[in-house]
Tab-separated table of C-alpha atoms in Angstrom:
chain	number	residue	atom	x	y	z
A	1	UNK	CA	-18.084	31.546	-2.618
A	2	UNK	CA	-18.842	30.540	1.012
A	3	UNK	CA	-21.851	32.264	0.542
A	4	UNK	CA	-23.568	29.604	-1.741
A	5	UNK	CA	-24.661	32.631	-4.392
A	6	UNK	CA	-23.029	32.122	-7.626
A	7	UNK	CA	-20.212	34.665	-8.366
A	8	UNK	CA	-17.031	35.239	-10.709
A	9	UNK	CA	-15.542	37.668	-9.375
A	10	UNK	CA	-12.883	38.790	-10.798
A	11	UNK	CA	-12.295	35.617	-13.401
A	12	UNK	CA	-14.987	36.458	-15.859
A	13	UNK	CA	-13.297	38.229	-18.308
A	14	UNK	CA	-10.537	36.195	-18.227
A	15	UNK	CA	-12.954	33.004	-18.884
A	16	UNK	CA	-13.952	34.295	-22.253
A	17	UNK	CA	-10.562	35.505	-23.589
A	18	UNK	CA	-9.760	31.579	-22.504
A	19	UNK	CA	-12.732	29.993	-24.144
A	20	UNK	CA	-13.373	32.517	-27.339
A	21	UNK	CA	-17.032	30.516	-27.461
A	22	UNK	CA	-18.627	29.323	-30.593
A	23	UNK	CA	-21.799	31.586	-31.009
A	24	UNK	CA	-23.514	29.042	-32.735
A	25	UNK	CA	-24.146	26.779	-29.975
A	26	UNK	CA	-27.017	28.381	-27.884
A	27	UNK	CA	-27.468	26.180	-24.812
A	28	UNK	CA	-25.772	24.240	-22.780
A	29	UNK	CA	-26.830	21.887	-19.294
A	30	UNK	CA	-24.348	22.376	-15.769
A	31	UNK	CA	-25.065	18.905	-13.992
A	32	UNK	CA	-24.334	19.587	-10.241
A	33	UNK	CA	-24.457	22.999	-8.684
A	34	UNK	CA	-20.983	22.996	-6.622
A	35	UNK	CA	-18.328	25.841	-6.211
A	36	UNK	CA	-16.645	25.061	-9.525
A	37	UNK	CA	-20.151	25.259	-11.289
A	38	UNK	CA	-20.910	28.554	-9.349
A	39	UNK	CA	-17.095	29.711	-10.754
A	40	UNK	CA	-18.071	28.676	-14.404
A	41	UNK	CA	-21.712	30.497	-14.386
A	42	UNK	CA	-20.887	33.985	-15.054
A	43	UNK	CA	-19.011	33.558	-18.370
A	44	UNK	CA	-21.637	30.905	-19.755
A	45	UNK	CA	-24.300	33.230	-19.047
A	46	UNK	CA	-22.914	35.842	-21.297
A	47	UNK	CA	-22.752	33.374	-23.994
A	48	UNK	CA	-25.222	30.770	-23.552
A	49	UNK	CA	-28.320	29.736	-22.561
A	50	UNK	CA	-27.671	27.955	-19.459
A	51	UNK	CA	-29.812	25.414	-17.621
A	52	UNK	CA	-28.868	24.393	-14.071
A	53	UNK	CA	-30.021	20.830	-13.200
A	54	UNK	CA	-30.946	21.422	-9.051
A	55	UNK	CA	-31.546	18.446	-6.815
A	56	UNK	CA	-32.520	21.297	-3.853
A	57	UNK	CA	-35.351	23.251	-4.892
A	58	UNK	CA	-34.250	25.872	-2.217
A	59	UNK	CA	-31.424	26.595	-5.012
A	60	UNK	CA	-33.470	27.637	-7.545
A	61	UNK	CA	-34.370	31.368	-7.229
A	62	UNK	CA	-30.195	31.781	-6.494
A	63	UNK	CA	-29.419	30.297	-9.599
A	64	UNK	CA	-32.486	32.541	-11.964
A	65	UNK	CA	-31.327	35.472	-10.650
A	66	UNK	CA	-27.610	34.688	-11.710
A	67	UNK	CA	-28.932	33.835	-15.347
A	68	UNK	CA	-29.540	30.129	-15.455
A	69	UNK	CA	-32.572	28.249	-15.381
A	70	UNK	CA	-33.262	25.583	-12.873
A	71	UNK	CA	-34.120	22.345	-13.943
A	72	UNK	CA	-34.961	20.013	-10.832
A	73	UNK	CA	-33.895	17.319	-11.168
A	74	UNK	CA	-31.914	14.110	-9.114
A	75	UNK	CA	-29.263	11.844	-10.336
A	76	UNK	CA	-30.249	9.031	-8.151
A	77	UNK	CA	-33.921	8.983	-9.586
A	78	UNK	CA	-33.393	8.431	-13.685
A	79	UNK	CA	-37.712	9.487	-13.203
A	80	UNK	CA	-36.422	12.988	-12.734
A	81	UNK	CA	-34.236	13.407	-15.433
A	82	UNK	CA	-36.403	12.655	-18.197
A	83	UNK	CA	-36.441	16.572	-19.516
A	84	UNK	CA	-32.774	16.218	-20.362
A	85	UNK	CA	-33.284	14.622	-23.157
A	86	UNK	CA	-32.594	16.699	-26.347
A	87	UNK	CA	-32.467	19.905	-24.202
A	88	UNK	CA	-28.672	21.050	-24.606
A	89	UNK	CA	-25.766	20.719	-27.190
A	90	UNK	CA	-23.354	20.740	-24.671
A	91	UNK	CA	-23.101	19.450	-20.951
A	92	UNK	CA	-20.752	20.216	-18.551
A	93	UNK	CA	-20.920	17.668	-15.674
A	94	UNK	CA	-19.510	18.582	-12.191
A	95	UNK	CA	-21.549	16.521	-9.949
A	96	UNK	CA	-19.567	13.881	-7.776
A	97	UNK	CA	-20.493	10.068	-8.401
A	98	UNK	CA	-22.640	8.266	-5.058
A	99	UNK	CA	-21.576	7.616	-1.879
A	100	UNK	CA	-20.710	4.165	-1.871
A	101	UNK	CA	-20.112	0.978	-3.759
A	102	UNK	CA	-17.711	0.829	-6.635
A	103	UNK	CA	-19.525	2.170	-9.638
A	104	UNK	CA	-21.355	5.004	-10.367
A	105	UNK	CA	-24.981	4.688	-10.805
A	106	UNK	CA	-25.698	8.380	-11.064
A	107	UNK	CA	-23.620	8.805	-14.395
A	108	UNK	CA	-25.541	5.702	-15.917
A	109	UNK	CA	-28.975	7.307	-14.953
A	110	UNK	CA	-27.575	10.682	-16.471
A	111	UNK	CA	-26.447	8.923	-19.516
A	112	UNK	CA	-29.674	7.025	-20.534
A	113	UNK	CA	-31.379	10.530	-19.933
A	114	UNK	CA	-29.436	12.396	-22.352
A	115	UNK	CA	-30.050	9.407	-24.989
A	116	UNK	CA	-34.036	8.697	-24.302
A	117	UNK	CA	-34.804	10.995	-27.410
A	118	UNK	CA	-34.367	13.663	-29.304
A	119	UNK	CA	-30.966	15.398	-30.517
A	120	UNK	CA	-27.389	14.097	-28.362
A	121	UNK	CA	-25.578	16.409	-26.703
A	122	UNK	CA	-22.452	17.655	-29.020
A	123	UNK	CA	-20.038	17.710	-26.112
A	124	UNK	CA	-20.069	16.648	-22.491
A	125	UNK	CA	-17.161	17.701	-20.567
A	126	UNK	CA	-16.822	15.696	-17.235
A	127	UNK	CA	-13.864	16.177	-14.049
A	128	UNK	CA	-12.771	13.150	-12.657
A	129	UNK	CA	-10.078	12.886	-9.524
A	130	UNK	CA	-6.928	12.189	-10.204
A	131	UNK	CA	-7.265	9.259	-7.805
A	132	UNK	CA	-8.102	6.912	-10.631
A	133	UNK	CA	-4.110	6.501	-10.783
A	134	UNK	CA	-3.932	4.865	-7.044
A	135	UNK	CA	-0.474	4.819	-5.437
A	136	UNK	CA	2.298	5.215	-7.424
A	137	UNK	CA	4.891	5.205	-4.982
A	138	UNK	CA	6.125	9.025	-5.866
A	139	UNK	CA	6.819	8.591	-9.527
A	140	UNK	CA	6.128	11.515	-11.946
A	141	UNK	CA	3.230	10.485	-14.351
A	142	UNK	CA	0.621	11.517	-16.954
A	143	UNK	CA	-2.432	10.670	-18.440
A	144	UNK	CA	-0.564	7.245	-20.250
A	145	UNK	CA	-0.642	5.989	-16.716
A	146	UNK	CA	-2.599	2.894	-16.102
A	147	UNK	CA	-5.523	3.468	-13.505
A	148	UNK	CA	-4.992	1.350	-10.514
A	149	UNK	CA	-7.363	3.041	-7.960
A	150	UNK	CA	-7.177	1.755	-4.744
A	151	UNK	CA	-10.187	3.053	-2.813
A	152	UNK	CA	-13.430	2.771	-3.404
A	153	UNK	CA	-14.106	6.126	-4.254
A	154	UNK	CA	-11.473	6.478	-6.927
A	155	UNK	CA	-13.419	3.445	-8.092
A	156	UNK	CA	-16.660	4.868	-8.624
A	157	UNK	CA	-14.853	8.032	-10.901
A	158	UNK	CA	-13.240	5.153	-12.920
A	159	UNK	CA	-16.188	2.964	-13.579
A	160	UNK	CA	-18.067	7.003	-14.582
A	161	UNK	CA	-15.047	7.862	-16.980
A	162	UNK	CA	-15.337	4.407	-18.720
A	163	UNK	CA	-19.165	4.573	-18.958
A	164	UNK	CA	-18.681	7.887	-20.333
A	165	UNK	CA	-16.141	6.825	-22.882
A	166	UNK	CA	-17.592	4.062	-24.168
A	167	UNK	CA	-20.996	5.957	-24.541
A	168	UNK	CA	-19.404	8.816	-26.177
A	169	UNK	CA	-17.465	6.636	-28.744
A	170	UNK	CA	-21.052	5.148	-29.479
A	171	UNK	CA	-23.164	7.932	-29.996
A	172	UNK	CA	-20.513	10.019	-31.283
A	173	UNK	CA	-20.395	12.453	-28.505
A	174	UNK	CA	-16.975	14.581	-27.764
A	175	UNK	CA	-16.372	14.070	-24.197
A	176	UNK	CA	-13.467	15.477	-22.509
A	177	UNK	CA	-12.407	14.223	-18.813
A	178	UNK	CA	-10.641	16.185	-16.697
A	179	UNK	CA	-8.919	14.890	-13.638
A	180	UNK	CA	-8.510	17.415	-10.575
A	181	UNK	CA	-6.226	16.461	-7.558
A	182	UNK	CA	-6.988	18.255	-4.407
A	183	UNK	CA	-9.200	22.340	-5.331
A	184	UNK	CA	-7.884	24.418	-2.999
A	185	UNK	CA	-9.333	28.295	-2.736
A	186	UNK	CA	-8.842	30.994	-0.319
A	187	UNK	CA	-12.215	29.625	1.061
A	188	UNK	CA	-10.855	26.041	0.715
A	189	UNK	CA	-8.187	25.486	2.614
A	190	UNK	CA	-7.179	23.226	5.568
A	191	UNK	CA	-7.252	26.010	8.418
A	192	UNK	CA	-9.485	23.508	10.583
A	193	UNK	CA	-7.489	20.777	10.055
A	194	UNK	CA	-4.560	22.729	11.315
A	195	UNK	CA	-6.283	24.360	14.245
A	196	UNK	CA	-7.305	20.934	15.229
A	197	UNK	CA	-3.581	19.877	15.104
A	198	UNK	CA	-3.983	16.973	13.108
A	199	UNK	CA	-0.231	15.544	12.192
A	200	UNK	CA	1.206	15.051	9.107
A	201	UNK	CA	3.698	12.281	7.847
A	202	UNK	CA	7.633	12.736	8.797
A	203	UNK	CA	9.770	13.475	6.182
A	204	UNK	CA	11.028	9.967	5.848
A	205	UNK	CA	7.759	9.023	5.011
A	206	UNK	CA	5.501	11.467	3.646
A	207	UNK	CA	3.507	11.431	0.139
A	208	UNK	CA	3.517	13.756	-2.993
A	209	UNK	CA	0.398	15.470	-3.389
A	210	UNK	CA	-1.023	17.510	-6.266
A	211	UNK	CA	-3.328	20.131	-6.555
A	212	UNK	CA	-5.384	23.087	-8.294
A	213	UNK	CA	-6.804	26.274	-7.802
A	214	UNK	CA	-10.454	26.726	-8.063
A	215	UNK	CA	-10.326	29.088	-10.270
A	216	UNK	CA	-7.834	27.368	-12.692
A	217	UNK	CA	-9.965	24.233	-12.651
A	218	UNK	CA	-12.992	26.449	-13.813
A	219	UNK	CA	-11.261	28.250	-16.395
A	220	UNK	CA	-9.675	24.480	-17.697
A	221	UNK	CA	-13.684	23.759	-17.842
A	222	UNK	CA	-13.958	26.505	-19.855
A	223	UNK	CA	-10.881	25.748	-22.258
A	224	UNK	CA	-12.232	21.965	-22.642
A	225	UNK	CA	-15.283	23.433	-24.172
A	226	UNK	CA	-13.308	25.077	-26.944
A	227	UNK	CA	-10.248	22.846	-27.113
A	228	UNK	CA	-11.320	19.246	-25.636
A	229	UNK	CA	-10.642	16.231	-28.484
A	230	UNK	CA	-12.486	13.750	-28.220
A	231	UNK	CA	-11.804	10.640	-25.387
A	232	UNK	CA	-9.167	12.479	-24.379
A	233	UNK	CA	-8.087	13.103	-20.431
A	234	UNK	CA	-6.431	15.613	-19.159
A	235	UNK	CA	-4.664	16.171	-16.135
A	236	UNK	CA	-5.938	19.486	-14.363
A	237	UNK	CA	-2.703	20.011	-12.086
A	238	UNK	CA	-0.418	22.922	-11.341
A	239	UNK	CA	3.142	23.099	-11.257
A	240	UNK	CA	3.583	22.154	-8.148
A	241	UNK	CA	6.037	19.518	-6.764
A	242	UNK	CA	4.904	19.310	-3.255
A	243	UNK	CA	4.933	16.582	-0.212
A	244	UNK	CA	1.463	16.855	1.511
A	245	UNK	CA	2.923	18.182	4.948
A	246	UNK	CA	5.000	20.391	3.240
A	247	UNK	CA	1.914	22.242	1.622
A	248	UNK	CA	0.600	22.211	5.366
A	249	UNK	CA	3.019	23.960	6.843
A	250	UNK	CA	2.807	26.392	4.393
A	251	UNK	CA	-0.652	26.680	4.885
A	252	UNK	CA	0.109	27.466	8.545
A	253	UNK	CA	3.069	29.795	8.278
A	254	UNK	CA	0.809	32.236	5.923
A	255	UNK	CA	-2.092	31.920	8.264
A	256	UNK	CA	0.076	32.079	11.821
A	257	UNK	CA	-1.104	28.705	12.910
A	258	UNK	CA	0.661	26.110	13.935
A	259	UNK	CA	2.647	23.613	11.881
A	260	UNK	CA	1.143	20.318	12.381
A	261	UNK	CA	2.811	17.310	14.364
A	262	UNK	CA	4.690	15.014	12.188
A	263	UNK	CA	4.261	11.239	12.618
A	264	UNK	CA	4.869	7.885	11.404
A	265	UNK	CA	2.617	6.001	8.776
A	266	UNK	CA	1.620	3.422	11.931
A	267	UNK	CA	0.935	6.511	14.270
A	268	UNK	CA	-0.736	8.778	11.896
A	269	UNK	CA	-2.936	5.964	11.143
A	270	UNK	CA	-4.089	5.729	14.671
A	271	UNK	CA	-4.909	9.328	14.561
A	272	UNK	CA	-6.893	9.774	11.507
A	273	UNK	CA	-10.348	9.307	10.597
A	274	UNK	CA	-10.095	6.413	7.567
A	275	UNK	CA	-10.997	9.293	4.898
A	276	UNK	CA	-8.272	11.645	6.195
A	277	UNK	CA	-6.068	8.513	6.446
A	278	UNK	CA	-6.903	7.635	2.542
A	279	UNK	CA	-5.603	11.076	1.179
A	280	UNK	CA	-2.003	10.062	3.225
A	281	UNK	CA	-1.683	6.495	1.770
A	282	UNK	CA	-1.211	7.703	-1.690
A	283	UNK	CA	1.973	9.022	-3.724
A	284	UNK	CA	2.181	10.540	-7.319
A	285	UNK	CA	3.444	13.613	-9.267
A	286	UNK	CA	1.319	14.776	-12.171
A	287	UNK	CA	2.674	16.290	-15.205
A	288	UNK	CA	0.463	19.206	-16.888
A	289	UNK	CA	1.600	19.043	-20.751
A	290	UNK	CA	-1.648	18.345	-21.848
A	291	UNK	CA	-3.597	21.190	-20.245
A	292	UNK	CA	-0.638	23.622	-21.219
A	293	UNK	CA	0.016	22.581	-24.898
A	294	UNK	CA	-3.596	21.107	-26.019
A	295	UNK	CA	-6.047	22.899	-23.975
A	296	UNK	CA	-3.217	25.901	-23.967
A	297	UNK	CA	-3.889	27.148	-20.250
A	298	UNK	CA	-2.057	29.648	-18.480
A	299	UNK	CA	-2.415	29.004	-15.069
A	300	UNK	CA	-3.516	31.930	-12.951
A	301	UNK	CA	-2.079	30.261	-9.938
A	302	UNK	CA	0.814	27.890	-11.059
A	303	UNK	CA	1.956	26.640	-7.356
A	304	UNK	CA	0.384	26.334	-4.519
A	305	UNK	CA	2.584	28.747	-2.694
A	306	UNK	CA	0.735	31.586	-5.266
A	307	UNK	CA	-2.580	30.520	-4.603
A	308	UNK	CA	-1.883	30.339	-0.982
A	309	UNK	CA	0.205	34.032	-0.915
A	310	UNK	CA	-3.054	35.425	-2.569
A	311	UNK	CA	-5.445	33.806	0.424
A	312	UNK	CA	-3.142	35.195	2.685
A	313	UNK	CA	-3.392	38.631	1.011
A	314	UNK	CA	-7.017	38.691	0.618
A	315	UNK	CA	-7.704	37.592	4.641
A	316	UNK	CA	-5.604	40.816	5.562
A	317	UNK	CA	-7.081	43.102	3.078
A	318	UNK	CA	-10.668	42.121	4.102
């Protein structure tokens, strides 16, 4: 995926047995042109008519030649967006909200797009961070949970899911919300951070973090399309029960780097930029019921430790 050009290797096939597609619906809009949206193409295009919004022109020809077509197109300028409108039955939107304040102004501008005329979408699936939870001091929890979110960015995702809601109970839209915890790949993993020897958090004091494969967090995309009621959330996590320096060190010992330096809260504070600080301050274990039993996933990489072993494998191999 590092390569920017749209691929599915080796998860396309498994996409459709997942999503068994309605043939009806005939076109569908990917808002935000990411890795997961690069993960999700292949399938769609074997079953859809897919349109790409692009705010990089460069990005078009990429995305034609994989089967979509480009639609430019920015979420900060509502101007831009104005050929939305009636274009697709279903959206899938994977674009992240802006870069500051507390609510998200791109989702708003998206919204009144989609409504300015002509036919609503039928669905619009949307992932969200499981951040909206804030700290919850290491307690297992799922989607009943209140949302305390406790940085500004978890803000902005929370103010997007409610706008989305509250529009989708209006126009009578189906949206789905997904909320991922940290996507990890073989191309997505902390090797920098350990080469750089950043610490992590002593025992004593460290923080449960969740997380997802890629790939599993495209094909729950995928399921949400079939399977996704509507207003409902779902908590894209894997199995995982893991402290955050614990899935470091694992990180390392598969990739022969070195562990990182453990630390206090008040001296890993000192050493961390505020963003890499954020991630540490923050405690929760996510239950997965939901994306087993409603959306009925089977994960392709249920711990980390599987996703990880495969990385490892695939850095040997190649």
């Amino acid at each position: 995926m590092s390569s920017g050009r749209p691929s599915g290797r080796g998860a396309g096939r498994r996409f459709l047995r997942v999503v068994g597609y309605n043939a009806g619906v005939q076109k569908i809009l990917i808002v935000g042109s990411g890795d997961i949206a690069r993960r999700i193409l292949p399938p769609l295009v074997a079953r859809y008519r897919v349109y790409a919004l692009l705010r990089e022109p460069a990005q078009a020809a990429v995305w034609r030649a994989a089967g979509a077509i480009p639609l430019p197109g920015d979420l900060d300028d509502r101007a831009s967006l104005r050929r939305l409108a009636g274009l697709a039955e279903r959206v899938v939107h994977l674009a992240p909200p802006p870069g500051d304040g507390y609510t998200d102004r791109r989702m708003r501008n998206l919204l009144a797009a989609l409504g300015a005329g002509g036919s609503l979408p039928r669905q619009l699936i949307y992932i969200s961070t499981t951040g909206v939870y804030g700290d919850c001091a290491g307690a297992l929890i799922d989607e009943t949970r209140p949302c305390r979110p406790q940085s500004a960015r978890a803000a902005r995702r929370l103010d997007a899911e409610r706008r989305l809601r509250a529009w989708g109970r209006r126009r009578g839209v189906r949206v789905s919300i997904l909320r991922a915890p940290g996507i990890y790949a073989a191309d997505r993993l902390p090797l920098e951070r350990l080469r750089q020897g950043l610490p992590a958090l002593i025992a004593a004091e460290d923080v449960y973090s969740n997380h997802i494969h890629a790939d599993d967090l495209a094909a729950a995309c995928l399921a949400a399309l079939r399977r996704g009621r509507a207003n409902r959330v779902y908590d894209a996590v894997d199995d995982s029960r893991l402290c955050m320096a614990d899935y470091f060190d694992r990180v390392a010992d598969a990739f022969a780097l070195p562990r990182p330096p453990r630390l206090s809260r008040e001296e890993a504070a000192l050493r961390l930029s505020p963003l890499q600080w954020s991630f540490m301050r923050e405690s929760r274990r996510i239950g997965n019921r939901r994306l087993k039993q409603e959306l009925k996933l089977r994960l392709a990489y249920p711990t980390v430790a599987d996703g990880i072993a495969e990385a490892a494998r695939r850095t040997i191999c190649c």
